[in-house]
Amino acid sequence: MTKRWLSEHRQEKYYRLAKKLDYRSRASFKLMQIDDRFSIFRDGDSVVDLGASPGGWLQVAKERVGDGKVIGVDLRPIKHLEGVVTILGDITSKETMNELLEKFGGKADVVLSDMAPNVGGHYSTDHARSVHLCMFAVGVADAVLKKNGKMVIKVFMGDLFHTLKKEIDDRFVNVKVHAPDATRATSSEVYIVAKGFRGRRPGNEATEDTEENRKEFTVKGELK
């Protein structure tokens, strides 16, 4: 069996499972797997999800935070989900950011971003656009994330990756790069999982180095 066949078979499995369990996207399983490995969500957490349409990650986040607040933002409409607030808009615009700050009314425990650019077929350009979107997600974290908060963002690998990761390293106590099993084997996308938010400037007073933030990640498929 070829690697491509195995990848396509696995994706078909997650697609069928999403349909069976009434999840809006097979991407739901990526977030489940990330949470199962890295313990992202706690009961009662407040979560912001960027690039949230069609809502697969919102479903998972809401299930796992219970009565916590979950807000999704996307350029495309998101069909209603019970207990979830959605914003139709471009997070890179000041107007949408202000709406998010107004509706959130507090600080987030978790910032998620599954944003991706419209792929044009030129890999270096697609990668650069992906990193550009990730930097906006980092800006949202700067604005709304609590001390010791967590962030999970998707990015396409490429030559700008380490510049992005440095920005995240400067803000978080523990940062790892991970490819969930539900990701296509042929895909260049990976997820940066960051815990222990300490602020936007390296010179800020360090976040408390809690046991949760210090614990070692032992993840299959982790990238160094």
PDB file of C-alpha atoms in Angstrom:
ATOM      1  CA  MET A   1       0.000   0.000   0.000  1.00  0.00           C
ATOM      2  CA  THR A   2       1.307   3.444  -0.883  1.00  0.00           C
ATOM      3  CA  LYS A   3       1.658   6.337   1.552  1.00  0.00           C
ATOM      4  CA  ARG A   4      -0.813   8.326  -0.525  1.00  0.00           C
ATOM      5  CA  TRP A   5      -3.394   5.530  -0.395  1.00  0.00           C
ATOM      6  CA  LEU A   6      -3.055   5.286   3.384  1.00  0.00           C
ATOM      7  CA  SER A   7      -3.453   9.061   3.724  1.00  0.00           C
ATOM      8  CA  GLU A   8      -6.559   9.145   1.538  1.00  0.00           C
ATOM      9  CA  HIS A   9      -8.046   6.174   3.397  1.00  0.00           C
ATOM     10  CA  ARG A  10      -7.476   7.909   6.734  1.00  0.00           C
ATOM     11  CA  GLN A  11      -9.071  11.135   5.512  1.00  0.00           C
ATOM     12  CA  GLU A  12     -12.095   9.231   4.199  1.00  0.00           C
ATOM     13  CA  LYS A  13     -12.413   7.605   7.626  1.00  0.00           C
ATOM     14  CA  TYR A  14     -12.505  10.990   9.377  1.00  0.00           C
ATOM     15  CA  TYR A  15     -14.902  12.379   6.781  1.00  0.00           C
ATOM     16  CA  ARG A  16     -17.334   9.497   7.348  1.00  0.00           C
ATOM     17  CA  LEU A  17     -16.936   9.769  11.114  1.00  0.00           C
ATOM     18  CA  ALA A  18     -17.684  13.499  11.035  1.00  0.00           C
ATOM     19  CA  LYS A  19     -20.884  12.811   9.103  1.00  0.00           C
ATOM     20  CA  LYS A  20     -21.894  10.022  11.470  1.00  0.00           C
ATOM     21  CA  LEU A  21     -21.287  12.089  14.623  1.00  0.00           C
ATOM     22  CA  ASP A  22     -22.752  15.296  13.154  1.00  0.00           C
ATOM     23  CA  TYR A  23     -19.550  17.327  13.171  1.00  0.00           C
ATOM     24  CA  ARG A  24     -19.333  20.030  10.536  1.00  0.00           C
ATOM     25  CA  SER A  25     -15.817  19.182   9.435  1.00  0.00           C
ATOM     26  CA  ARG A  26     -13.292  16.371   9.709  1.00  0.00           C
ATOM     27  CA  ALA A  27     -11.028  19.127  11.116  1.00  0.00           C
ATOM     28  CA  SER A  28     -12.973  18.631  14.360  1.00  0.00           C
ATOM     29  CA  PHE A  29     -10.890  15.516  14.935  1.00  0.00           C
ATOM     30  CA  LYS A  30      -7.646  17.466  14.598  1.00  0.00           C
ATOM     31  CA  LEU A  31      -8.657  19.695  17.505  1.00  0.00           C
ATOM     32  CA  MET A  32      -9.859  16.716  19.549  1.00  0.00           C
ATOM     33  CA  GLN A  33      -6.509  15.006  19.046  1.00  0.00           C
ATOM     34  CA  ILE A  34      -4.594  18.169  19.949  1.00  0.00           C
ATOM     35  CA  ASP A  35      -6.657  18.611  23.113  1.00  0.00           C
ATOM     36  CA  ASP A  36      -6.302  14.950  24.077  1.00  0.00           C
ATOM     37  CA  ARG A  37      -2.511  15.227  23.843  1.00  0.00           C
ATOM     38  CA  PHE A  38      -1.917  18.754  25.148  1.00  0.00           C
ATOM     39  CA  SER A  39      -4.885  19.441  27.506  1.00  0.00           C
ATOM     40  CA  ILE A  40      -5.922  22.725  25.905  1.00  0.00           C
ATOM     41  CA  PHE A  41      -9.444  23.086  27.308  1.00  0.00           C
ATOM     42  CA  ARG A  42     -10.792  23.185  30.839  1.00  0.00           C
ATOM     43  CA  ASP A  43     -14.373  23.343  32.003  1.00  0.00           C
ATOM     44  CA  GLY A  44     -15.548  26.969  32.042  1.00  0.00           C
ATOM     45  CA  ASP A  45     -12.803  28.311  29.751  1.00  0.00           C
ATOM     46  CA  SER A  46     -13.410  31.250  27.415  1.00  0.00           C
ATOM     47  CA  VAL A  47     -12.349  30.530  23.831  1.00  0.00           C
ATOM     48  CA  VAL A  48     -11.873  32.633  20.679  1.00  0.00           C
ATOM     49  CA  ASP A  49     -11.790  30.688  17.385  1.00  0.00           C
ATOM     50  CA  LEU A  50     -10.477  32.523  14.299  1.00  0.00           C
ATOM     51  CA  GLY A  51     -11.323  31.232  10.842  1.00  0.00           C
ATOM     52  CA  ALA A  52     -14.147  29.301  12.481  1.00  0.00           C
ATOM     53  CA  SER A  53     -16.406  28.437   9.503  1.00  0.00           C
ATOM     54  CA  PRO A  54     -18.071  25.969   9.090  1.00  0.00           C
ATOM     55  CA  GLY A  55     -17.900  25.471  12.854  1.00  0.00           C
ATOM     56  CA  GLY A  56     -16.223  22.117  13.468  1.00  0.00           C
ATOM     57  CA  TRP A  57     -13.732  23.561  15.944  1.00  0.00           C
ATOM     58  CA  LEU A  58     -16.484  25.572  17.625  1.00  0.00           C
ATOM     59  CA  GLN A  59     -18.419  22.366  18.239  1.00  0.00           C
ATOM     60  CA  VAL A  60     -15.426  20.704  19.881  1.00  0.00           C
ATOM     61  CA  ALA A  61     -14.530  23.768  21.945  1.00  0.00           C
ATOM     62  CA  LYS A  62     -18.090  24.141  23.234  1.00  0.00           C
ATOM     63  CA  GLU A  63     -18.301  20.458  24.158  1.00  0.00           C
ATOM     64  CA  ARG A  64     -15.073  20.646  26.103  1.00  0.00           C
ATOM     65  CA  VAL A  65     -15.523  23.927  27.993  1.00  0.00           C
ATOM     66  CA  GLY A  66     -19.114  23.295  29.044  1.00  0.00           C
ATOM     67  CA  ASP A  67     -20.629  26.571  30.264  1.00  0.00           C
ATOM     68  CA  GLY A  68     -17.569  28.534  29.142  1.00  0.00           C
ATOM     69  CA  LYS A  69     -17.797  31.277  26.518  1.00  0.00           C
ATOM     70  CA  VAL A  70     -17.008  30.382  22.897  1.00  0.00           C
ATOM     71  CA  ILE A  71     -16.820  32.988  20.107  1.00  0.00           C
ATOM     72  CA  GLY A  72     -16.073  32.263  16.445  1.00  0.00           C
ATOM     73  CA  VAL A  73     -14.940  34.748  13.783  1.00  0.00           C
ATOM     74  CA  ASP A  74     -14.927  34.209  10.026  1.00  0.00           C
ATOM     75  CA  LEU A  75     -15.445  35.982   6.713  1.00  0.00           C
ATOM     76  CA  ARG A  76     -18.022  33.333   5.846  1.00  0.00           C
ATOM     77  CA  PRO A  77     -21.324  32.842   7.671  1.00  0.00           C
ATOM     78  CA  ILE A  78     -21.375  30.213  10.409  1.00  0.00           C
ATOM     79  CA  LYS A  79     -24.615  28.307  10.893  1.00  0.00           C
ATOM     80  CA  HIS A  80     -26.054  28.771  14.386  1.00  0.00           C
ATOM     81  CA  LEU A  81     -24.596  26.658  17.175  1.00  0.00           C
ATOM     82  CA  GLU A  82     -26.289  26.579  20.575  1.00  0.00           C
ATOM     83  CA  GLY A  83     -24.299  28.517  23.156  1.00  0.00           C
ATOM     84  CA  VAL A  84     -21.776  29.907  20.639  1.00  0.00           C
ATOM     85  CA  VAL A  85     -21.432  33.559  19.569  1.00  0.00           C
ATOM     86  CA  THR A  86     -20.292  34.211  16.001  1.00  0.00           C
ATOM     87  CA  ILE A  87     -18.952  37.305  14.252  1.00  0.00           C
ATOM     88  CA  LEU A  88     -19.104  37.715  10.478  1.00  0.00           C
ATOM     89  CA  GLY A  89     -16.050  39.716   9.501  1.00  0.00           C
ATOM     90  CA  ASP A  90     -12.355  39.918   8.647  1.00  0.00           C
ATOM     91  CA  ILE A  91     -10.220  39.621  11.781  1.00  0.00           C
ATOM     92  CA  THR A  92      -7.477  41.597  10.009  1.00  0.00           C
ATOM     93  CA  SER A  93      -9.783  44.644   9.991  1.00  0.00           C
ATOM     94  CA  LYS A  94      -9.980  47.096  12.883  1.00  0.00           C
ATOM     95  CA  GLU A  95     -13.790  46.986  12.814  1.00  0.00           C
ATOM     96  CA  THR A  96     -13.952  43.220  13.318  1.00  0.00           C
ATOM     97  CA  MET A  97     -11.298  43.313  16.027  1.00  0.00           C
ATOM     98  CA  ASN A  98     -13.247  46.004  17.876  1.00  0.00           C
ATOM     99  CA  GLU A  99     -16.428  43.918  17.597  1.00  0.00           C
ATOM    100  CA  LEU A 100     -14.595  40.920  19.025  1.00  0.00           C
ATOM    101  CA  LEU A 101     -13.303  42.971  21.954  1.00  0.00           C
ATOM    102  CA  GLU A 102     -16.767  44.383  22.581  1.00  0.00           C
ATOM    103  CA  LYS A 103     -18.570  41.036  22.464  1.00  0.00           C
ATOM    104  CA  PHE A 104     -15.931  39.166  24.395  1.00  0.00           C
ATOM    105  CA  GLY A 105     -16.122  41.493  27.370  1.00  0.00           C
ATOM    106  CA  GLY A 106     -13.123  39.991  29.125  1.00  0.00           C
ATOM    107  CA  LYS A 107     -10.046  37.877  28.668  1.00  0.00           C
ATOM    108  CA  ALA A 108      -9.736  34.572  26.845  1.00  0.00           C
ATOM    109  CA  ASP A 109      -8.235  31.375  28.224  1.00  0.00           C
ATOM    110  CA  VAL A 110      -7.646  29.982  24.724  1.00  0.00           C
ATOM    111  CA  VAL A 111      -7.119  31.461  21.255  1.00  0.00           C
ATOM    112  CA  LEU A 112      -7.580  29.094  18.309  1.00  0.00           C
ATOM    113  CA  SER A 113      -6.828  29.755  14.662  1.00  0.00           C
ATOM    114  CA  ASP A 114      -7.502  27.380  11.783  1.00  0.00           C
ATOM    115  CA  MET A 115      -7.240  30.264   9.302  1.00  0.00           C
ATOM    116  CA  ALA A 116      -5.742  29.522   5.910  1.00  0.00           C
ATOM    117  CA  PRO A 117      -5.261  31.667   2.796  1.00  0.00           C
ATOM    118  CA  ASN A 118      -6.988  30.971  -0.493  1.00  0.00           C
ATOM    119  CA  VAL A 119      -4.434  28.628  -2.018  1.00  0.00           C
ATOM    120  CA  GLY A 120      -3.183  29.900  -5.351  1.00  0.00           C
ATOM    121  CA  GLY A 121      -0.877  27.039  -6.274  1.00  0.00           C
ATOM    122  CA  HIS A 122       2.371  28.978  -5.739  1.00  0.00           C
ATOM    123  CA  TYR A 123       3.714  27.431  -2.561  1.00  0.00           C
ATOM    124  CA  SER A 124       6.006  30.220  -1.345  1.00  0.00           C
ATOM    125  CA  THR A 125       3.195  32.761  -1.763  1.00  0.00           C
ATOM    126  CA  ASP A 126       0.662  30.520  -0.008  1.00  0.00           C
ATOM    127  CA  HIS A 127       3.132  29.978   2.832  1.00  0.00           C
ATOM    128  CA  ALA A 128       3.786  33.719   3.214  1.00  0.00           C
ATOM    129  CA  ARG A 129       0.052  34.421   3.339  1.00  0.00           C
ATOM    130  CA  SER A 130      -0.398  31.683   5.925  1.00  0.00           C
ATOM    131  CA  VAL A 131       2.282  33.232   8.155  1.00  0.00           C
ATOM    132  CA  HIS A 132       0.692  36.669   7.640  1.00  0.00           C
ATOM    133  CA  LEU A 133      -2.643  35.348   8.940  1.00  0.00           C
ATOM    134  CA  CYS A 134      -0.895  33.662  11.860  1.00  0.00           C
ATOM    135  CA  MET A 135       0.654  36.969  12.886  1.00  0.00           C
ATOM    136  CA  PHE A 136      -2.846  38.464  13.058  1.00  0.00           C
ATOM    137  CA  ALA A 137      -3.820  35.539  15.296  1.00  0.00           C
ATOM    138  CA  VAL A 138      -0.831  36.332  17.511  1.00  0.00           C
ATOM    139  CA  GLY A 139      -2.060  39.943  17.618  1.00  0.00           C
ATOM    140  CA  VAL A 140      -5.457  38.731  18.816  1.00  0.00           C
ATOM    141  CA  ALA A 141      -3.706  36.741  21.549  1.00  0.00           C
ATOM    142  CA  ASP A 142      -1.844  39.903  22.585  1.00  0.00           C
ATOM    143  CA  ALA A 143      -5.182  41.700  22.902  1.00  0.00           C
ATOM    144  CA  VAL A 144      -7.376  39.132  24.634  1.00  0.00           C
ATOM    145  CA  LEU A 145      -5.378  36.242  26.101  1.00  0.00           C
ATOM    146  CA  LYS A 146      -5.064  35.873  29.876  1.00  0.00           C
ATOM    147  CA  LYS A 147      -1.770  35.367  31.629  1.00  0.00           C
ATOM    148  CA  ASN A 148      -0.892  31.654  31.333  1.00  0.00           C
ATOM    149  CA  GLY A 149      -3.413  31.320  28.480  1.00  0.00           C
ATOM    150  CA  LYS A 150      -3.038  28.909  25.555  1.00  0.00           C
ATOM    151  CA  MET A 151      -3.000  29.200  21.780  1.00  0.00           C
ATOM    152  CA  VAL A 152      -3.315  26.714  18.913  1.00  0.00           C
ATOM    153  CA  ILE A 153      -2.724  27.967  15.358  1.00  0.00           C
ATOM    154  CA  LYS A 154      -2.354  26.324  11.965  1.00  0.00           C
ATOM    155  CA  VAL A 155       0.440  27.319   9.605  1.00  0.00           C
ATOM    156  CA  PHE A 156       1.910  26.059   6.334  1.00  0.00           C
ATOM    157  CA  MET A 157       5.556  25.097   6.734  1.00  0.00           C
ATOM    158  CA  GLY A 158       8.152  27.113   4.819  1.00  0.00           C
ATOM    159  CA  ASP A 159      11.114  29.457   5.115  1.00  0.00           C
ATOM    160  CA  LEU A 160       9.211  32.026   7.217  1.00  0.00           C
ATOM    161  CA  PHE A 161       8.107  29.461   9.780  1.00  0.00           C
ATOM    162  CA  HIS A 162      10.945  30.078  12.218  1.00  0.00           C
ATOM    163  CA  THR A 163      10.257  33.836  12.226  1.00  0.00           C
ATOM    164  CA  LEU A 164       6.679  33.123  13.282  1.00  0.00           C
ATOM    165  CA  LYS A 165       7.723  30.575  15.868  1.00  0.00           C
ATOM    166  CA  LYS A 166      10.172  33.029  17.424  1.00  0.00           C
ATOM    167  CA  GLU A 167       7.351  35.538  17.897  1.00  0.00           C
ATOM    168  CA  ILE A 168       5.367  32.850  19.690  1.00  0.00           C
ATOM    169  CA  ASP A 169       8.375  31.632  21.703  1.00  0.00           C
ATOM    170  CA  ASP A 170       8.804  35.204  22.958  1.00  0.00           C
ATOM    171  CA  ARG A 171       5.255  35.190  24.326  1.00  0.00           C
ATOM    172  CA  PHE A 172       4.762  31.688  25.761  1.00  0.00           C
ATOM    173  CA  VAL A 173       6.530  29.474  28.270  1.00  0.00           C
ATOM    174  CA  ASN A 174       6.133  26.257  26.286  1.00  0.00           C
ATOM    175  CA  VAL A 175       5.757  25.978  22.505  1.00  0.00           C
ATOM    176  CA  LYS A 176       5.552  22.794  20.456  1.00  0.00           C
ATOM    177  CA  VAL A 177       4.834  22.012  16.806  1.00  0.00           C
ATOM    178  CA  HIS A 178       2.519  19.124  16.063  1.00  0.00           C
ATOM    179  CA  ALA A 179       0.800  17.348  13.169  1.00  0.00           C
ATOM    180  CA  PRO A 180      -2.349  15.509  14.351  1.00  0.00           C
ATOM    181  CA  ASP A 181      -3.123  12.082  12.938  1.00  0.00           C
ATOM    182  CA  ALA A 182      -6.206  13.549  11.227  1.00  0.00           C
ATOM    183  CA  THR A 183      -3.940  15.755   9.072  1.00  0.00           C
ATOM    184  CA  ARG A 184      -3.237  14.541   5.544  1.00  0.00           C
ATOM    185  CA  ALA A 185       0.175  12.886   5.313  1.00  0.00           C
ATOM    186  CA  THR A 186       0.877  14.922   2.179  1.00  0.00           C
ATOM    187  CA  SER A 187      -0.113  18.251   3.754  1.00  0.00           C
ATOM    188  CA  SER A 188       2.416  20.934   4.713  1.00  0.00           C
ATOM    189  CA  GLU A 189       0.189  22.219   7.515  1.00  0.00           C
ATOM    190  CA  VAL A 190       1.229  21.911  11.135  1.00  0.00           C
ATOM    191  CA  TYR A 191      -0.171  23.281  14.378  1.00  0.00           C
ATOM    192  CA  ILE A 192       1.738  25.407  16.860  1.00  0.00           C
ATOM    193  CA  VAL A 193       0.587  24.591  20.388  1.00  0.00           C
ATOM    194  CA  ALA A 194       1.588  27.254  22.909  1.00  0.00           C
ATOM    195  CA  LYS A 195       0.990  27.299  26.670  1.00  0.00           C
ATOM    196  CA  GLY A 196       1.789  29.785  29.417  1.00  0.00           C
ATOM    197  CA  PHE A 197       1.164  33.186  27.817  1.00  0.00           C
ATOM    198  CA  ARG A 198       3.403  35.857  29.337  1.00  0.00           C
ATOM    199  CA  GLY A 199       2.833  38.899  27.138  1.00  0.00           C
ATOM    200  CA  ARG A 200       3.981  40.382  23.876  1.00  0.00           C
ATOM    201  CA  ARG A 201       7.456  41.565  24.884  1.00  0.00           C
ATOM    202  CA  PRO A 202      10.285  39.264  25.980  1.00  0.00           C
ATOM    203  CA  GLY A 203      11.187  41.822  28.635  1.00  0.00           C
ATOM    204  CA  ASN A 204       7.833  41.497  30.394  1.00  0.00           C
ATOM    205  CA  GLU A 205       7.766  39.855  33.782  1.00  0.00           C
ATOM    206  CA  ALA A 206       7.802  36.128  33.129  1.00  0.00           C
ATOM    207  CA  THR A 207       4.699  34.057  33.502  1.00  0.00           C
ATOM    208  CA  GLU A 208       4.575  31.791  36.491  1.00  0.00           C
ATOM    209  CA  ASP A 209       6.266  28.593  35.359  1.00  0.00           C
ATOM    210  CA  THR A 210       3.545  26.218  36.547  1.00  0.00           C
ATOM    211  CA  GLU A 211       3.854  22.458  36.524  1.00  0.00           C
ATOM    212  CA  GLU A 212       1.327  22.341  33.682  1.00  0.00           C
ATOM    213  CA  ASN A 213       3.455  24.671  31.561  1.00  0.00           C
ATOM    214  CA  ARG A 214       6.697  22.857  32.342  1.00  0.00           C
ATOM    215  CA  LYS A 215       5.541  19.303  31.718  1.00  0.00           C
ATOM    216  CA  GLU A 216       7.270  17.536  28.886  1.00  0.00           C
ATOM    217  CA  PHE A 217       5.450  16.975  25.609  1.00  0.00           C
ATOM    218  CA  THR A 218       5.967  13.493  24.167  1.00  0.00           C
ATOM    219  CA  VAL A 219       3.996  13.594  20.947  1.00  0.00           C
ATOM    220  CA  LYS A 220       4.179  11.291  17.984  1.00  0.00           C
ATOM    221  CA  GLY A 221       4.854  13.356  14.893  1.00  0.00           C
ATOM    222  CA  GLU A 222       6.227  16.321  16.852  1.00  0.00           C
ATOM    223  CA  LEU A 223       8.585  18.523  14.873  1.00  0.00           C
ATOM    224  CA  LYS A 224      11.722  19.970  16.431  1.00  0.00           C
TER     225      LYS A 224
END
